[in-house]
Amino acid sequence: MATNASRPLEGRHILLGITGSIAAYKAAMLCRLLKREGAEVQVVMTALAKQFITPLTMATLSRRPILVEFFDPENGQWNSHVSLGEWADLMLIAPATANTLAKMTAGVADNLLLTTYLSARCPVMVAPAMDLDMYAHYTTQRNLKELKEHGVGIIEPGSGELASGLEGKGRMAEPDEIVEQLKAHFAEKKKPLTGKHFVVTAGPTIEPIDPVRFISNHSSGKMGYAIAETLADKGARVTLVSGRTALPTPAGVERVDVLTAEEMYRATVAAFEEADGAVMCAAVADYTPAEVATEKLKKSDADLQIPLKRTRDIAAELGRTKGQKILVGFAMETQNEAANATQKLTKKNFDFIVLNSLREAGAGFRGDTNRVTLIDSTSQEELPLLTKREVAERIAQKIEQLLH
Ligand code: CTP
């Protein structure tokens, strides 16, 4: 997402885990403060946490439904811990009870919050809250130490009056302190593409035949959107030139909607003039009907032929004018994959090309995973089966290398 130095939480996706502690009431204020800083907050609660603060309160404050169970009891919908983990820029468990800390350390996965923790690839922070003796107990201290060693950020509890009436360390840090720690975390996060502007093309083009019919392809746009999101996360300004998709615009990305190959050509060439590079992920039609009928074509008994003409090649045009700018292409091949991709690399003047083989299981158009090979003029790097977001990360890393 686009950075804003004075508001490091702006547009950040925060997964707020709430466990069963009396300090859960502070989660309401915490959620409000995070929203005020511009963050998107998705709350995941344990069943016990619901006894301390109501889902209604948290849903109202976060403006999103609260997740507790693996399945929504109302409609049976599956709450995917994997997609939650992917959505989040940071998972914050506040309050974190001794019980949850112990389960996290042991890898126990008996509620949605814990499975989400186990599958989260984002940074995780915990704000412990418990009685002083529980906090001081060697098991809790051992668990905190172990979590810290594995990169979990510990937001130290404060000392003072505890719910039990005792005085000591174990009180959850105050919401404003927690927010400060999150802000510091994001402000420090290195933004390697700050100041750079990238154009990303994504999705299919739609070539009308008549007012109701068209020629298109199976592209979902997922790969291009993942790239746009990743580049934005790394601080770049991103213009996403998108064909028709069902996907939400990633945070901080400027989206230009287009329909046809010709519209995509114009929007992309214009945006590239001011950009530092482009990633050509769209599945652009190579042919379009020579003429678009103004009225709906009526059928007859005879077969029908529709004359097609070539579209303009956007990538080739950018390759011709790019100079020092970075240009990344995609190739989707079913045979002689590497040879065909290398040919496109040279022909379109790409810095590197991402080869998708339709022969590989888990690769291609509509799924959430992809198996690709990154090819430049001197090397080929075959990547394992990865999520599209992970593939996007690898592509972004290669762009960073080229820039530096
Ligand atoms: N591309 C483009 N504009 C077009 C056609 C393709 O920008 N009019 C881009 C794609 O986004 C992709 C690369 O060029 O980055 C793919 O090259 P292309 O030759 O179109 O691949 P295929 O369509 O798979 O080619 P072929 O049909 O020749 O295999």
Tab-separated table of C-alpha atoms and ligand atoms in Angstrom:
chain	number	residue	atom	x	y	z
A	1	MET	CA	0.000	0.000	0.000
A	2	ALA	CA	1.008	3.614	-0.476
A	3	THR	CA	2.896	4.923	2.507
A	4	ASN	CA	2.123	7.969	4.484
A	5	ALA	CA	4.933	8.708	6.907
A	6	SER	CA	2.710	10.572	9.368
A	7	ARG	CA	0.008	7.851	9.331
A	8	PRO	CA	1.855	4.534	9.188
A	9	LEU	CA	-1.331	2.568	9.917
A	10	GLU	CA	-3.318	4.073	7.036
A	11	GLY	CA	-4.838	1.260	4.951
A	12	ARG	CA	-3.076	-1.461	6.963
A	13	HIS	CA	-4.937	-4.696	7.465
A	14	ILE	CA	-4.856	-5.551	11.164
A	15	LEU	CA	-6.177	-8.870	12.377
A	16	LEU	CA	-7.171	-8.266	15.987
A	17	GLY	CA	-7.316	-11.476	18.004
A	18	ILE	CA	-9.189	-11.226	21.310
A	19	THR	CA	-8.938	-13.945	23.938
A	20	GLY	CA	-10.809	-14.528	27.184
A	21	SER	CA	-9.413	-12.041	29.630
A	22	ILE	CA	-11.089	-9.281	31.589
A	23	ALA	CA	-8.843	-6.912	29.616
A	24	ALA	CA	-10.941	-7.759	26.535
A	25	TYR	CA	-12.951	-4.619	27.289
A	26	LYS	CA	-9.870	-2.609	26.303
A	27	ALA	CA	-10.035	-4.206	22.856
A	28	ALA	CA	-13.002	-1.956	22.076
A	29	MET	CA	-10.925	1.179	22.592
A	30	LEU	CA	-7.985	-0.419	20.811
A	31	CYS	CA	-10.153	-1.150	17.784
A	32	ARG	CA	-11.449	2.419	17.750
A	33	LEU	CA	-7.957	3.867	17.888
A	34	LEU	CA	-6.746	1.594	15.087
A	35	LYS	CA	-9.696	2.629	12.916
A	36	ARG	CA	-9.004	6.277	13.717
A	37	GLU	CA	-5.451	5.779	12.419
A	38	GLY	CA	-6.928	4.551	9.120
A	39	ALA	CA	-6.364	0.801	9.648
A	40	GLU	CA	-8.774	-1.906	8.495
A	41	VAL	CA	-9.537	-4.136	11.461
A	42	GLN	CA	-10.828	-7.701	11.303
A	43	VAL	CA	-11.614	-9.169	14.697
A	44	VAL	CA	-11.188	-12.864	15.503
A	45	MET	CA	-12.367	-13.846	18.991
A	46	THR	CA	-12.142	-17.009	20.998
A	47	ALA	CA	-15.417	-18.402	22.311
A	48	LEU	CA	-14.476	-17.352	25.844
A	49	ALA	CA	-13.672	-13.796	24.777
A	50	LYS	CA	-17.335	-13.362	23.835
A	51	GLN	CA	-18.156	-13.563	27.526
A	52	PHE	CA	-16.002	-10.531	28.236
A	53	ILE	CA	-16.949	-8.343	25.285
A	54	THR	CA	-19.804	-8.813	22.882
A	55	PRO	CA	-19.280	-9.541	19.198
A	56	LEU	CA	-21.868	-6.819	18.514
A	57	THR	CA	-19.667	-4.181	20.146
A	58	MET	CA	-16.607	-5.324	18.206
A	59	ALA	CA	-18.493	-5.688	14.909
A	60	THR	CA	-19.887	-2.178	15.288
A	61	LEU	CA	-16.498	-0.676	16.042
A	62	SER	CA	-14.570	-2.617	13.398
A	63	ARG	CA	-17.400	-2.366	10.828
A	64	ARG	CA	-16.847	-5.990	9.903
A	65	PRO	CA	-18.500	-9.222	11.044
A	66	ILE	CA	-16.658	-10.906	13.886
A	67	LEU	CA	-15.165	-14.327	13.345
A	68	VAL	CA	-15.218	-16.932	16.094
A	69	GLU	CA	-15.954	-20.346	14.632
A	70	PHE	CA	-14.414	-22.297	11.769
A	71	PHE	CA	-17.852	-22.285	10.172
A	72	ASP	CA	-20.466	-19.590	10.356
A	73	PRO	CA	-23.253	-21.336	12.336
A	74	GLU	CA	-25.891	-19.295	10.460
A	75	ASN	CA	-25.015	-20.272	6.904
A	76	GLY	CA	-22.260	-22.883	7.167
A	77	GLN	CA	-19.783	-20.605	5.416
A	78	TRP	CA	-16.149	-21.582	5.987
A	79	ASN	CA	-14.030	-18.947	7.687
A	80	SER	CA	-10.683	-19.529	6.042
A	81	HIS	CA	-7.808	-19.032	8.454
A	82	VAL	CA	-5.434	-19.160	5.499
A	83	SER	CA	-7.042	-16.235	3.686
A	84	LEU	CA	-7.252	-14.285	6.943
A	85	GLY	CA	-3.530	-14.803	7.423
A	86	GLU	CA	-2.899	-13.659	3.862
A	87	TRP	CA	-5.169	-10.625	4.169
A	88	ALA	CA	-3.432	-9.329	7.273
A	89	ASP	CA	-0.433	-7.009	7.328
A	90	LEU	CA	-0.157	-7.722	11.030
A	91	MET	CA	-1.843	-9.981	13.540
A	92	LEU	CA	-2.246	-8.481	17.002
A	93	ILE	CA	-3.528	-10.635	19.834
A	94	ALA	CA	-4.740	-8.310	22.572
A	95	PRO	CA	-5.428	-9.377	25.197
A	96	ALA	CA	-3.404	-12.591	25.003
A	97	THR	CA	-4.096	-14.935	27.909
A	98	ALA	CA	-1.581	-17.343	29.429
A	99	ASN	CA	-3.658	-20.137	27.903
A	100	THR	CA	-3.430	-18.744	24.362
A	101	LEU	CA	0.294	-17.995	24.715
A	102	ALA	CA	0.875	-21.588	25.795
A	103	LYS	CA	-1.164	-22.952	22.894
A	104	MET	CA	0.663	-20.725	20.432
A	105	THR	CA	3.987	-22.064	21.651
A	106	ALA	CA	2.802	-25.644	21.476
A	107	GLY	CA	1.159	-25.309	18.046
A	108	VAL	CA	-2.312	-26.183	19.337
A	109	ALA	CA	-4.963	-25.430	16.716
A	110	ASP	CA	-8.300	-25.791	18.482
A	111	ASN	CA	-9.906	-22.494	17.564
A	112	LEU	CA	-10.001	-20.100	14.605
A	113	LEU	CA	-7.690	-17.606	16.273
A	114	LEU	CA	-4.985	-20.237	16.768
A	115	THR	CA	-5.258	-21.741	13.283
A	116	THR	CA	-5.020	-18.229	11.902
A	117	TYR	CA	-1.881	-17.650	13.977
A	118	LEU	CA	-0.388	-20.902	12.724
A	119	SER	CA	-0.976	-19.995	9.089
A	120	ALA	CA	-0.220	-16.262	9.289
A	121	ARG	CA	2.747	-15.138	7.241
A	122	CYS	CA	2.512	-11.584	8.510
A	123	PRO	CA	4.240	-10.292	11.655
A	124	VAL	CA	2.451	-11.229	14.887
A	125	MET	CA	2.342	-9.204	18.105
A	126	VAL	CA	0.824	-10.154	21.439
A	127	ALA	CA	-0.234	-8.028	24.383
A	128	PRO	CA	-0.336	-10.381	27.377
A	129	ALA	CA	-2.928	-9.835	30.092
A	130	MET	CA	-3.168	-11.938	33.232
A	131	ASP	CA	-2.763	-12.019	36.937
A	132	LEU	CA	0.715	-11.273	38.319
A	133	ASP	CA	1.410	-14.825	39.462
A	134	MET	CA	0.343	-16.289	36.146
A	135	TYR	CA	2.520	-13.762	34.371
A	136	ALA	CA	5.510	-14.480	36.582
A	137	HIS	CA	5.027	-18.251	36.323
A	138	TYR	CA	7.975	-19.954	34.704
A	139	THR	CA	5.787	-21.555	32.035
A	140	THR	CA	4.408	-18.187	30.906
A	141	GLN	CA	7.876	-16.634	30.942
A	142	ARG	CA	9.266	-19.600	29.031
A	143	ASN	CA	6.449	-19.350	26.460
A	144	LEU	CA	6.958	-15.615	25.976
A	145	LYS	CA	10.687	-16.143	25.539
A	146	GLU	CA	10.087	-18.830	22.959
A	147	LEU	CA	7.545	-16.759	21.039
A	148	LYS	CA	9.970	-13.853	21.021
A	149	GLU	CA	12.743	-16.060	19.674
A	150	HIS	CA	10.418	-16.974	16.820
A	151	GLY	CA	9.798	-13.331	15.945
A	152	VAL	CA	6.529	-12.677	17.773
A	153	GLY	CA	6.516	-9.102	19.097
A	154	ILE	CA	5.708	-8.919	22.801
A	155	ILE	CA	3.967	-5.787	24.000
A	156	GLU	CA	4.956	-5.837	27.660
A	157	PRO	CA	2.171	-5.635	30.199
A	158	GLY	CA	2.222	-2.827	32.724
A	159	SER	CA	2.266	-2.901	36.515
A	160	GLY	CA	-0.605	-1.713	38.614
A	161	GLU	CA	-3.916	-2.735	40.029
A	162	LEU	CA	-5.163	-5.995	38.556
A	163	ALA	CA	-8.722	-7.269	38.175
A	164	SER	CA	-8.021	-9.727	40.979
A	165	GLY	CA	-7.412	-6.819	43.350
A	166	LEU	CA	-3.711	-7.642	43.522
A	167	GLU	CA	-1.005	-5.223	42.473
A	168	GLY	CA	1.745	-6.222	40.065
A	169	LYS	CA	2.802	-6.893	36.504
A	170	GLY	CA	0.239	-8.471	34.181
A	171	ARG	CA	-2.080	-5.616	33.206
A	172	MET	CA	-2.452	-5.379	29.459
A	173	ALA	CA	-0.680	-2.366	27.976
A	174	GLU	CA	-3.039	0.541	27.417
A	175	PRO	CA	-4.636	0.750	23.932
A	176	ASP	CA	-2.810	3.985	23.033
A	177	GLU	CA	0.561	2.392	23.924
A	178	ILE	CA	-0.269	-0.633	21.782
A	179	VAL	CA	-1.192	1.613	18.854
A	180	GLU	CA	2.111	3.486	19.251
A	181	GLN	CA	4.003	0.182	19.072
A	182	LEU	CA	2.146	-0.797	15.909
A	183	LYS	CA	2.862	2.576	14.359
A	184	ALA	CA	6.545	2.220	15.188
A	185	HIS	CA	6.532	-1.257	13.650
A	186	PHE	CA	5.129	-0.021	10.330
A	187	ALA	CA	7.170	3.164	10.249
A	188	GLU	CA	10.323	1.079	10.573
A	189	LYS	CA	9.301	-1.414	7.945
A	190	LYS	CA	11.608	-0.930	5.038
A	191	LYS	CA	9.885	0.368	1.951
A	192	PRO	CA	12.267	-0.550	-0.862
A	193	LEU	CA	10.096	0.853	-3.671
A	194	THR	CA	9.215	4.206	-2.147
A	195	GLY	CA	9.267	6.928	-4.799
A	196	LYS	CA	8.857	4.472	-7.702
A	197	HIS	CA	5.819	4.281	-9.941
A	198	PHE	CA	4.720	1.060	-11.610
A	199	VAL	CA	1.994	0.260	-14.080
A	200	VAL	CA	0.455	-3.200	-13.803
A	201	THR	CA	-1.946	-4.630	-16.390
A	202	ALA	CA	-4.307	-7.336	-15.182
A	203	GLY	CA	-7.324	-9.398	-16.101
A	204	PRO	CA	-8.899	-10.230	-19.434
A	205	THR	CA	-9.902	-7.900	-22.241
A	206	ILE	CA	-13.389	-8.054	-23.688
A	207	GLU	CA	-13.784	-7.617	-27.421
A	208	PRO	CA	-17.398	-6.919	-28.423
A	209	ILE	CA	-18.939	-8.699	-31.400
A	210	ASP	CA	-22.319	-7.006	-31.124
A	211	PRO	CA	-24.163	-5.272	-28.267
A	212	VAL	CA	-24.567	-8.536	-26.325
A	213	ARG	CA	-21.715	-10.863	-27.306
A	214	PHE	CA	-17.977	-10.704	-26.929
A	215	ILE	CA	-14.687	-12.590	-27.185
A	216	SER	CA	-12.712	-12.920	-23.969
A	217	ASN	CA	-10.638	-15.388	-21.946
A	218	HIS	CA	-10.496	-17.079	-18.546
A	219	SER	CA	-8.148	-14.629	-16.818
A	220	SER	CA	-9.357	-13.819	-13.275
A	221	GLY	CA	-6.886	-10.978	-12.724
A	222	LYS	CA	-5.687	-12.546	-9.452
A	223	MET	CA	-2.012	-12.640	-10.409
A	224	GLY	CA	-1.938	-9.007	-11.579
A	225	TYR	CA	-3.833	-7.802	-8.529
A	226	ALA	CA	-1.406	-9.661	-6.245
A	227	ILE	CA	1.489	-7.935	-8.024
A	228	ALA	CA	-0.148	-4.511	-7.734
A	229	GLU	CA	-0.763	-5.086	-4.029
A	230	THR	CA	2.777	-6.309	-3.374
A	231	LEU	CA	4.418	-3.387	-5.198
A	232	ALA	CA	2.190	-0.960	-3.288
A	233	ASP	CA	3.068	-2.681	-0.004
A	234	LYS	CA	6.696	-2.049	-0.832
A	235	GLY	CA	6.021	1.646	-1.112
A	236	ALA	CA	5.562	2.045	-4.880
A	237	ARG	CA	2.860	4.133	-6.470
A	238	VAL	CA	0.880	1.679	-8.577
A	239	THR	CA	-1.458	2.265	-11.505
A	240	LEU	CA	-3.439	-0.899	-12.111
A	241	VAL	CA	-4.920	-1.006	-15.608
A	242	SER	CA	-7.557	-3.647	-15.214
A	243	GLY	CA	-9.866	-5.567	-17.487
A	244	ARG	CA	-13.160	-6.743	-16.016
A	245	THR	CA	-12.608	-8.754	-12.816
A	246	ALA	CA	-14.534	-9.521	-9.651
A	247	LEU	CA	-11.662	-8.421	-7.407
A	248	PRO	CA	-11.513	-5.522	-4.937
A	249	THR	CA	-8.936	-2.803	-5.584
A	250	PRO	CA	-5.910	-3.427	-3.352
A	251	ALA	CA	-5.306	-0.737	-0.722
A	252	GLY	CA	-3.330	2.228	-1.966
A	253	VAL	CA	-3.538	1.233	-5.645
A	254	GLU	CA	-4.932	3.537	-8.369
A	255	ARG	CA	-7.141	1.474	-10.641
A	256	VAL	CA	-8.076	2.335	-14.212
A	257	ASP	CA	-10.860	0.125	-15.576
A	258	VAL	CA	-10.795	-0.782	-19.249
A	259	LEU	CA	-12.713	-3.201	-21.438
A	260	THR	CA	-10.997	-3.785	-24.765
A	261	ALA	CA	-7.391	-4.362	-25.825
A	262	GLU	CA	-7.445	-0.949	-27.502
A	263	GLU	CA	-8.624	0.776	-24.306
A	264	MET	CA	-5.964	-1.083	-22.330
A	265	TYR	CA	-3.331	-0.032	-24.870
A	266	ARG	CA	-4.209	3.662	-24.505
A	267	ALA	CA	-4.462	3.657	-20.706
A	268	THR	CA	-1.222	1.702	-20.267
A	269	VAL	CA	0.870	3.647	-22.756
A	270	ALA	CA	-0.303	6.916	-21.141
A	271	ALA	CA	0.457	5.752	-17.587
A	272	PHE	CA	3.859	4.338	-18.604
A	273	GLU	CA	5.103	7.754	-19.725
A	274	GLU	CA	5.476	8.888	-16.105
A	275	ALA	CA	6.329	5.476	-14.659
A	276	ASP	CA	9.544	3.697	-13.717
A	277	GLY	CA	8.348	0.368	-14.993
A	278	ALA	CA	5.484	-1.938	-15.881
A	279	VAL	CA	4.408	-5.502	-15.244
A	280	MET	CA	2.310	-6.896	-18.088
A	281	CYS	CA	0.071	-9.433	-16.503
A	282	ALA	CA	-3.117	-8.942	-18.503
A	283	ALA	CA	-4.423	-11.587	-20.878
A	284	VAL	CA	-4.871	-9.275	-23.845
A	285	ALA	CA	-6.833	-10.465	-26.858
A	286	ASP	CA	-4.587	-10.802	-29.896
A	287	TYR	CA	-7.576	-10.437	-32.222
A	288	THR	CA	-10.747	-8.402	-32.099
A	289	PRO	CA	-13.795	-8.412	-34.399
A	290	ALA	CA	-12.974	-6.320	-37.464
A	291	GLU	CA	-16.302	-4.575	-37.020
A	292	VAL	CA	-18.659	-4.403	-34.069
A	293	ALA	CA	-22.256	-4.896	-35.197
A	294	THR	CA	-24.440	-2.076	-33.930
A	295	GLU	CA	-27.471	-4.371	-33.683
A	296	LYS	CA	-27.616	-7.856	-32.187
A	297	LEU	CA	-26.643	-10.456	-34.819
A	298	LYS	CA	-29.579	-12.691	-35.667
A	299	LYS	CA	-28.940	-16.382	-36.276
A	300	SER	CA	-29.601	-18.085	-39.595
A	301	ASP	CA	-29.243	-21.723	-40.660
A	302	ALA	CA	-25.848	-21.065	-42.226
A	303	ASP	CA	-22.607	-21.209	-40.233
A	304	LEU	CA	-21.155	-17.902	-39.198
A	305	GLN	CA	-17.673	-16.499	-39.639
A	306	ILE	CA	-16.587	-13.392	-37.825
A	307	PRO	CA	-13.637	-11.588	-39.410
A	308	LEU	CA	-11.016	-10.680	-36.803
A	309	LYS	CA	-8.218	-8.157	-36.978
A	310	ARG	CA	-5.046	-7.925	-34.892
A	311	THR	CA	-4.969	-5.811	-31.752
A	312	ARG	CA	-2.010	-3.625	-30.890
A	313	ASP	CA	0.640	-5.226	-28.711
A	314	ILE	CA	0.911	-3.131	-25.557
A	315	ALA	CA	3.998	-4.852	-24.165
A	316	ALA	CA	5.866	-4.527	-27.474
A	317	GLU	CA	5.086	-0.807	-27.598
A	318	LEU	CA	6.389	-0.283	-24.043
A	319	GLY	CA	9.442	-2.390	-24.908
A	320	ARG	CA	10.155	-0.103	-27.852
A	321	THR	CA	10.011	3.097	-25.778
A	322	LYS	CA	11.190	1.881	-22.367
A	323	GLY	CA	14.787	3.121	-22.291
A	324	GLN	CA	16.040	2.422	-18.749
A	325	LYS	CA	12.580	1.616	-17.402
A	326	ILE	CA	11.813	-1.874	-16.169
A	327	LEU	CA	9.470	-4.064	-18.164
A	328	VAL	CA	8.245	-7.448	-17.000
A	329	GLY	CA	6.204	-9.754	-19.202
A	330	PHE	CA	4.211	-12.932	-18.786
A	331	ALA	CA	4.049	-15.891	-21.097
A	332	MET	CA	1.471	-18.625	-20.927
A	333	GLU	CA	2.644	-21.593	-22.895
A	334	THR	CA	1.559	-25.161	-23.485
A	335	GLN	CA	4.561	-26.410	-25.492
A	336	ASN	CA	8.259	-25.522	-25.972
A	337	GLU	CA	7.671	-23.331	-22.926
A	338	ALA	CA	11.145	-21.999	-22.191
A	339	ALA	CA	12.076	-21.480	-25.845
A	340	ASN	CA	8.845	-19.598	-26.601
A	341	ALA	CA	9.161	-17.492	-23.471
A	342	THR	CA	12.767	-16.581	-24.266
A	343	GLN	CA	11.683	-15.541	-27.743
A	344	LYS	CA	9.068	-13.193	-26.258
A	345	LEU	CA	11.656	-11.835	-23.807
A	346	THR	CA	13.827	-10.669	-26.675
A	347	LYS	CA	11.074	-9.686	-29.077
A	348	LYS	CA	9.249	-7.450	-26.604
A	349	ASN	CA	12.413	-6.201	-24.851
A	350	PHE	CA	11.367	-7.445	-21.395
A	351	ASP	CA	13.892	-7.307	-18.549
A	352	PHE	CA	12.489	-10.630	-17.496
A	353	ILE	CA	9.522	-12.796	-18.287
A	354	VAL	CA	7.369	-14.923	-16.004
A	355	LEU	CA	6.612	-18.227	-17.646
A	356	ASN	CA	3.385	-19.944	-16.733
A	357	SER	CA	3.119	-23.451	-17.967
A	358	LEU	CA	-0.475	-24.583	-18.364
A	359	ARG	CA	0.816	-28.151	-18.125
A	360	GLU	CA	1.653	-27.762	-14.440
A	361	ALA	CA	-0.948	-28.686	-11.816
A	362	GLY	CA	-1.839	-25.679	-9.652
A	363	ALA	CA	-0.718	-23.154	-12.284
A	364	GLY	CA	-2.695	-20.883	-14.523
A	365	PHE	CA	-5.778	-18.757	-14.660
A	366	ARG	CA	-8.359	-18.997	-11.935
A	367	GLY	CA	-6.701	-20.633	-8.921
A	368	ASP	CA	-4.895	-19.049	-5.995
A	369	THR	CA	-1.590	-20.756	-6.683
A	370	ASN	CA	0.883	-20.609	-9.502
A	371	ARG	CA	4.025	-22.380	-10.621
A	372	VAL	CA	6.265	-20.176	-12.692
A	373	THR	CA	9.790	-19.809	-14.038
A	374	LEU	CA	11.481	-16.398	-14.055
A	375	ILE	CA	13.582	-16.015	-17.190
A	376	ASP	CA	15.973	-13.203	-18.055
A	377	SER	CA	18.674	-12.964	-20.695
A	378	THR	CA	21.188	-14.859	-18.572
A	379	SER	CA	19.275	-17.120	-16.202
A	380	GLN	CA	16.196	-19.220	-15.535
A	381	GLU	CA	14.796	-19.662	-12.044
A	382	GLU	CA	12.146	-22.315	-11.595
A	383	LEU	CA	9.984	-21.548	-8.554
A	384	PRO	CA	8.031	-24.171	-6.614
A	385	LEU	CA	4.224	-24.169	-6.362
A	386	LEU	CA	3.436	-20.925	-4.500
A	387	THR	CA	0.418	-18.778	-3.768
A	388	LYS	CA	-0.073	-15.962	-6.257
A	389	ARG	CA	0.834	-13.517	-3.493
A	390	GLU	CA	4.141	-15.369	-2.962
A	391	VAL	CA	4.832	-15.380	-6.689
A	392	ALA	CA	4.130	-11.618	-6.655
A	393	GLU	CA	6.654	-11.227	-3.825
A	394	ARG	CA	9.341	-13.034	-5.846
A	395	ILE	CA	8.622	-10.901	-8.913
A	396	ALA	CA	8.796	-7.735	-6.783
A	397	GLN	CA	12.127	-8.889	-5.305
A	398	LYS	CA	13.552	-9.362	-8.787
A	399	ILE	CA	12.358	-5.875	-9.740
A	400	GLU	CA	14.096	-4.481	-6.626
A	401	GLN	CA	17.331	-6.199	-7.651
A	402	LEU	CA	17.094	-4.669	-11.110
A	403	LEU	CA	16.493	-1.205	-9.694
A	404	HIS	CA	19.512	-1.352	-7.424
B	1	CTP	N1	0.639	-8.513	-24.206
B	1	CTP	C1	0.314	-7.180	-24.312
B	1	CTP	N2	-0.482	-6.745	-25.340
B	1	CTP	C2	-0.975	-7.603	-26.244
B	1	CTP	C3	-0.665	-8.961	-26.144
B	1	CTP	C4	0.148	-9.386	-25.101
B	1	CTP	O1	0.742	-6.401	-23.466
B	1	CTP	N3	-1.762	-7.135	-27.194
B	1	CTP	C5	1.553	-8.959	-23.129
B	1	CTP	C6	0.919	-9.841	-22.098
B	1	CTP	O2	0.353	-9.104	-21.038
B	1	CTP	C7	2.104	-10.675	-21.643
B	1	CTP	C8	2.882	-10.862	-22.919
B	1	CTP	O3	2.563	-9.721	-23.719
B	1	CTP	O4	2.936	-10.003	-20.750
B	1	CTP	C9	2.460	-12.122	-23.578
B	1	CTP	O5	2.895	-12.158	-24.874
B	1	CTP	P1	2.013	-12.772	-26.023
B	1	CTP	O6	2.872	-12.824	-27.214
B	1	CTP	O7	0.721	-12.116	-26.200
B	1	CTP	O8	1.717	-14.155	-25.443
B	1	CTP	P2	0.607	-15.029	-25.984
B	1	CTP	O9	-0.678	-14.276	-26.175
B	1	CTP	O10	0.599	-16.191	-25.097
B	1	CTP	O11	1.236	-15.234	-27.420
B	1	CTP	P3	1.054	-16.398	-28.415
B	1	CTP	O12	-0.379	-16.387	-28.692
B	1	CTP	O13	1.913	-15.930	-29.530
B	1	CTP	O14	1.589	-17.555	-27.665
